[in-house]
PDB file of C-alpha atoms in Angstrom:
ATOM      1  CA  MET A   1     193.643 148.116  39.222  1.00  0.00           C
ATOM      2  CA  THR A   2     193.633 147.468  35.483  1.00  0.00           C
ATOM      3  CA  ASN A   3     196.309 148.119  32.897  1.00  0.00           C
ATOM      4  CA  ALA A   4     193.896 148.047  29.959  1.00  0.00           C
ATOM      5  CA  LEU A   5     193.885 151.093  27.723  1.00  0.00           C
ATOM      6  CA  THR A   6     190.531 152.831  27.456  1.00  0.00           C
ATOM      7  CA  ASP A   7     189.310 153.999  24.048  1.00  0.00           C
ATOM      8  CA  LEU A   8     190.360 157.547  24.964  1.00  0.00           C
ATOM      9  CA  ASP A   9     193.831 156.309  25.998  1.00  0.00           C
ATOM     10  CA  GLN A  10     194.197 154.565  22.628  1.00  0.00           C
ATOM     11  CA  ILE A  11     193.040 157.628  20.663  1.00  0.00           C
ATOM     12  CA  ASN A  12     195.405 159.912  22.578  1.00  0.00           C
ATOM     13  CA  ALA A  13     198.304 157.489  22.103  1.00  0.00           C
ATOM     14  CA  GLU A  14     197.686 157.416  18.336  1.00  0.00           C
ATOM     15  CA  LEU A  15     197.477 161.222  18.196  1.00  0.00           C
ATOM     16  CA  MET A  16     200.695 161.667  20.162  1.00  0.00           C
ATOM     17  CA  GLY A  17     202.472 158.996  18.106  1.00  0.00           C
ATOM     18  CA  GLN A  18     201.870 160.718  14.784  1.00  0.00           C
ATOM     19  CA  GLY A  19     205.064 162.328  13.608  1.00  0.00           C
ATOM     20  CA  ALA A  20     207.123 160.924  16.475  1.00  0.00           C
ATOM     21  CA  ARG A  21     210.542 159.957  15.139  1.00  0.00           C
ATOM     22  CA  ASN A  22     212.458 156.822  16.030  1.00  0.00           C
ATOM     23  CA  PRO A  23     215.823 157.847  17.502  1.00  0.00           C
ATOM     24  CA  PHE A  24     217.230 154.343  17.014  1.00  0.00           C
ATOM     25  CA  GLY A  25     216.625 153.688  13.284  1.00  0.00           C
ATOM     26  CA  ARG A  26     218.640 151.429  10.988  1.00  0.00           C
ATOM     27  CA  ASP A  27     221.609 153.808  10.653  1.00  0.00           C
ATOM     28  CA  VAL A  28     221.958 154.604  14.359  1.00  0.00           C
ATOM     29  CA  GLU A  29     225.508 154.980  15.661  1.00  0.00           C
ATOM     30  CA  PRO A  30     226.663 153.502  18.983  1.00  0.00           C
ATOM     31  CA  GLY A  31     226.470 156.162  21.661  1.00  0.00           C
ATOM     32  CA  THR A  32     223.214 157.664  20.368  1.00  0.00           C
ATOM     33  CA  GLY A  33     220.860 158.391  23.240  1.00  0.00           C
ATOM     34  CA  VAL A  34     217.596 159.986  24.215  1.00  0.00           C
ATOM     35  CA  SER A  35     215.938 161.194  27.420  1.00  0.00           C
ATOM     36  CA  GLY A  36     212.401 162.311  27.961  1.00  0.00           C
ATOM     37  CA  VAL A  37     209.037 162.038  29.683  1.00  0.00           C
ATOM     38  CA  ILE A  38     206.610 159.276  28.663  1.00  0.00           C
ATOM     39  CA  VAL A  39     203.530 160.989  27.200  1.00  0.00           C
ATOM     40  CA  ALA A  40     201.816 158.011  25.545  1.00  0.00           C
ATOM     41  CA  LEU A  41     201.821 154.271  25.078  1.00  0.00           C
ATOM     42  CA  VAL A  42     200.977 152.943  21.615  1.00  0.00           C
ATOM     43  CA  ARG A  43     200.051 149.472  20.396  1.00  0.00           C
ATOM     44  CA  ARG A  44     199.954 149.111  16.606  1.00  0.00           C
ATOM     45  CA  HIS A  45     199.291 146.362  14.081  1.00  0.00           C
ATOM     46  CA  ARG A  46     202.617 145.969  12.224  1.00  0.00           C
ATOM     47  CA  HIS A  47     202.666 146.442   8.432  1.00  0.00           C
ATOM     48  CA  ASN A  48     205.257 145.510   5.836  1.00  0.00           C
ATOM     49  CA  SER A  49     207.011 148.055   3.604  1.00  0.00           C
ATOM     50  CA  GLN A  50     204.067 147.974   1.154  1.00  0.00           C
ATOM     51  CA  GLY A  51     201.593 148.836   3.936  1.00  0.00           C
ATOM     52  CA  GLN A  52     200.039 145.363   4.195  1.00  0.00           C
ATOM     53  CA  PRO A  53     199.164 144.125   7.705  1.00  0.00           C
ATOM     54  CA  LEU A  54     201.259 141.267   9.079  1.00  0.00           C
ATOM     55  CA  TYR A  55     199.974 138.161  10.887  1.00  0.00           C
ATOM     56  CA  TRP A  56     201.783 135.378  12.750  1.00  0.00           C
ATOM     57  CA  VAL A  57     201.965 132.271  10.564  1.00  0.00           C
ATOM     58  CA  ASN A  58     204.174 129.385  11.734  1.00  0.00           C
ATOM     59  CA  ARG A  59     205.797 131.791  14.246  1.00  0.00           C
ATOM     60  CA  LYS A  60     206.818 134.217  11.469  1.00  0.00           C
ATOM     61  CA  PRO A  61     205.265 137.583  10.586  1.00  0.00           C
ATOM     62  CA  MET A  62     203.662 137.280   7.145  1.00  0.00           C
ATOM     63  CA  VAL A  63     200.993 138.854   4.950  1.00  0.00           C
ATOM     64  CA  ALA A  64     198.163 136.357   5.335  1.00  0.00           C
ATOM     65  CA  GLN A  65     194.386 135.976   5.409  1.00  0.00           C
ATOM     66  CA  ALA A  66     194.406 134.431   8.892  1.00  0.00           C
ATOM     67  CA  GLY A  67     196.467 134.279  12.039  1.00  0.00           C
ATOM     68  CA  ASP A  68     197.078 136.479  15.055  1.00  0.00           C
ATOM     69  CA  PRO A  69     197.992 140.078  14.193  1.00  0.00           C
ATOM     70  CA  VAL A  70     201.603 141.133  14.805  1.00  0.00           C
ATOM     71  CA  ILE A  71     201.281 143.897  17.408  1.00  0.00           C
ATOM     72  CA  ASP A  72     204.107 146.306  18.251  1.00  0.00           C
ATOM     73  CA  SER A  73     204.205 148.361  21.432  1.00  0.00           C
ATOM     74  CA  ALA A  74     205.925 151.739  21.649  1.00  0.00           C
ATOM     75  CA  LEU A  75     206.524 154.533  24.140  1.00  0.00           C
ATOM     76  CA  ILE A  76     206.191 158.127  22.992  1.00  0.00           C
ATOM     77  CA  LEU A  77     208.699 160.379  24.755  1.00  0.00           C
ATOM     78  CA  GLU A  78     208.623 164.148  24.857  1.00  0.00           C
ATOM     79  CA  THR A  79     212.265 165.224  24.653  1.00  0.00           C
ATOM     80  CA  GLU A  80     214.157 168.502  24.663  1.00  0.00           C
ATOM     81  CA  ASP A  81     215.446 167.720  21.128  1.00  0.00           C
ATOM     82  CA  ARG A  82     213.878 170.109  18.624  1.00  0.00           C
ATOM     83  CA  ALA A  83     214.656 170.628  14.946  1.00  0.00           C
ATOM     84  CA  ASP A  84     212.644 172.835  12.553  1.00  0.00           C
ATOM     85  CA  THR A  85     208.973 172.000  13.139  1.00  0.00           C
ATOM     86  CA  ASP A  86     209.832 168.937  15.228  1.00  0.00           C
ATOM     87  CA  GLU A  87     207.844 168.836  18.489  1.00  0.00           C
ATOM     88  CA  GLY A  88     210.502 166.727  20.206  1.00  0.00           C
ATOM     89  CA  LEU A  89     208.417 163.544  20.232  1.00  0.00           C
ATOM     90  CA  ARG A  90     210.329 160.264  19.891  1.00  0.00           C
ATOM     91  CA  SER A  91     208.830 156.802  19.408  1.00  0.00           C
ATOM     92  CA  ILE A  92     210.656 153.996  21.219  1.00  0.00           C
ATOM     93  CA  THR A  93     209.616 150.564  19.888  1.00  0.00           C
ATOM     94  CA  LEU A  94     209.568 148.025  22.693  1.00  0.00           C
ATOM     95  CA  ASP A  95     211.291 145.111  20.968  1.00  0.00           C
ATOM     96  CA  ARG A  96     212.957 142.391  23.043  1.00  0.00           C
ATOM     97  CA  ASP A  97     216.312 144.219  23.257  1.00  0.00           C
ATOM     98  CA  MET A  98     214.734 147.537  24.284  1.00  0.00           C
ATOM     99  CA  GLN A  99     212.481 145.823  26.823  1.00  0.00           C
ATOM    100  CA  ARG A 100     215.516 144.255  28.482  1.00  0.00           C
ATOM    101  CA  ALA A 101     217.171 147.653  29.065  1.00  0.00           C
ATOM    102  CA  ILE A 102     214.022 149.452  30.183  1.00  0.00           C
ATOM    103  CA  ALA A 103     212.943 146.603  32.498  1.00  0.00           C
ATOM    104  CA  ALA A 104     216.335 146.730  34.223  1.00  0.00           C
ATOM    105  CA  GLY A 105     215.930 150.486  34.792  1.00  0.00           C
ATOM    106  CA  VAL A 106     212.397 150.057  36.134  1.00  0.00           C
ATOM    107  CA  ARG A 107     213.622 147.364  38.556  1.00  0.00           C
ATOM    108  CA  ARG A 108     216.494 149.627  39.729  1.00  0.00           C
ATOM    109  CA  ALA A 109     213.911 152.357  40.409  1.00  0.00           C
ATOM    110  CA  ARG A 110     211.860 149.819  42.389  1.00  0.00           C
ATOM    111  CA  ALA A 111     208.817 150.816  40.371  1.00  0.00           C
ATOM    112  CA  GLY A 112     205.966 148.472  39.520  1.00  0.00           C
ATOM    113  CA  GLY A 113     206.220 149.351  35.817  1.00  0.00           C
ATOM    114  CA  LEU A 114     206.202 152.236  33.401  1.00  0.00           C
ATOM    115  CA  ALA A 115     203.711 155.085  33.794  1.00  0.00           C
ATOM    116  CA  ILE A 116     202.627 158.120  31.822  1.00  0.00           C
ATOM    117  CA  GLY A 117     204.656 161.014  33.229  1.00  0.00           C
ATOM    118  CA  GLY A 118     207.610 158.775  34.105  1.00  0.00           C
ATOM    119  CA  ARG A 119     210.999 159.791  32.737  1.00  0.00           C
ATOM    120  CA  LEU A 120     213.600 157.763  30.869  1.00  0.00           C
ATOM    121  CA  ASP A 121     217.028 159.321  31.450  1.00  0.00           C
ATOM    122  CA  GLY A 122     219.928 158.305  29.268  1.00  0.00           C
ATOM    123  CA  LEU A 123     218.403 155.591  27.073  1.00  0.00           C
ATOM    124  CA  LEU A 124     221.463 154.680  25.004  1.00  0.00           C
ATOM    125  CA  TYR A 125     222.201 152.505  21.971  1.00  0.00           C
ATOM    126  CA  VAL A 126     225.393 150.678  22.966  1.00  0.00           C
ATOM    127  CA  GLY A 127     225.891 148.708  19.748  1.00  0.00           C
ATOM    128  CA  PRO A 128     225.128 145.406  18.052  1.00  0.00           C
ATOM    129  CA  VAL A 129     225.133 142.153  20.004  1.00  0.00           C
ATOM    130  CA  GLU A 130     228.696 140.840  20.304  1.00  0.00           C
ATOM    131  CA  GLY A 131     229.734 137.775  18.342  1.00  0.00           C
ATOM    132  CA  GLY A 132     227.734 138.605  15.236  1.00  0.00           C
ATOM    133  CA  GLY A 133     224.423 137.594  16.776  1.00  0.00           C
ATOM    134  CA  TYR A 134     221.113 139.180  15.878  1.00  0.00           C
ATOM    135  CA  GLY A 135     220.035 142.093  18.022  1.00  0.00           C
ATOM    136  CA  ARG A 136     221.129 145.275  19.701  1.00  0.00           C
ATOM    137  CA  VAL A 137     222.357 146.272  23.107  1.00  0.00           C
ATOM    138  CA  TYR A 138     220.710 149.228  24.865  1.00  0.00           C
ATOM    139  CA  ASP A 139     221.261 150.695  28.304  1.00  0.00           C
ATOM    140  CA  LEU A 140     219.029 152.909  30.428  1.00  0.00           C
ATOM    141  CA  GLY A 141     220.680 155.290  32.858  1.00  0.00           C
ATOM    142  CA  ALA A 142     217.568 155.699  35.029  1.00  0.00           C
ATOM    143  CA  TYR A 143     213.799 155.432  35.114  1.00  0.00           C
ATOM    144  CA  ILE A 144     212.176 158.109  37.284  1.00  0.00           C
ATOM    145  CA  PRO A 145     208.544 157.334  38.135  1.00  0.00           C
ATOM    146  CA  PRO A 146     206.078 160.221  38.032  1.00  0.00           C
ATOM    147  CA  ALA A 147     205.481 162.122  41.273  1.00  0.00           C
ATOM    148  CA  GLU A 148     202.248 161.047  42.852  1.00  0.00           C
TER     149      GLU A 148
END
């Protein structure tokens, strides 16, 4: 079994990811949460605020002519949250802090990993890392694998 995305998987992920809002942006308040079904997985080349692609140079993301591209992974959730013309799609960037919370939920569910159709229940922003460190603390109530 392979985990590689096919071209069609990648195209569908990009289509689903367009317009998906991040529920955990810069101004997020502790206690903010989201629940929903995973409808797509997205891997994107990260860009800076001016739209220039970033590459790893000396272990730092920089605008450069060479280096490995900085790739971000994200889950697209379909939620019950709707506002105006919002379709309820939310983009969850899988940074180190988010991965820690989701991985713990997947292990508790005794699942082999995330899957399209799986559900994240109660993904919650707890707050910043204690002690003034860099990062955030998240918690996942439950991961429910898709029915087979």
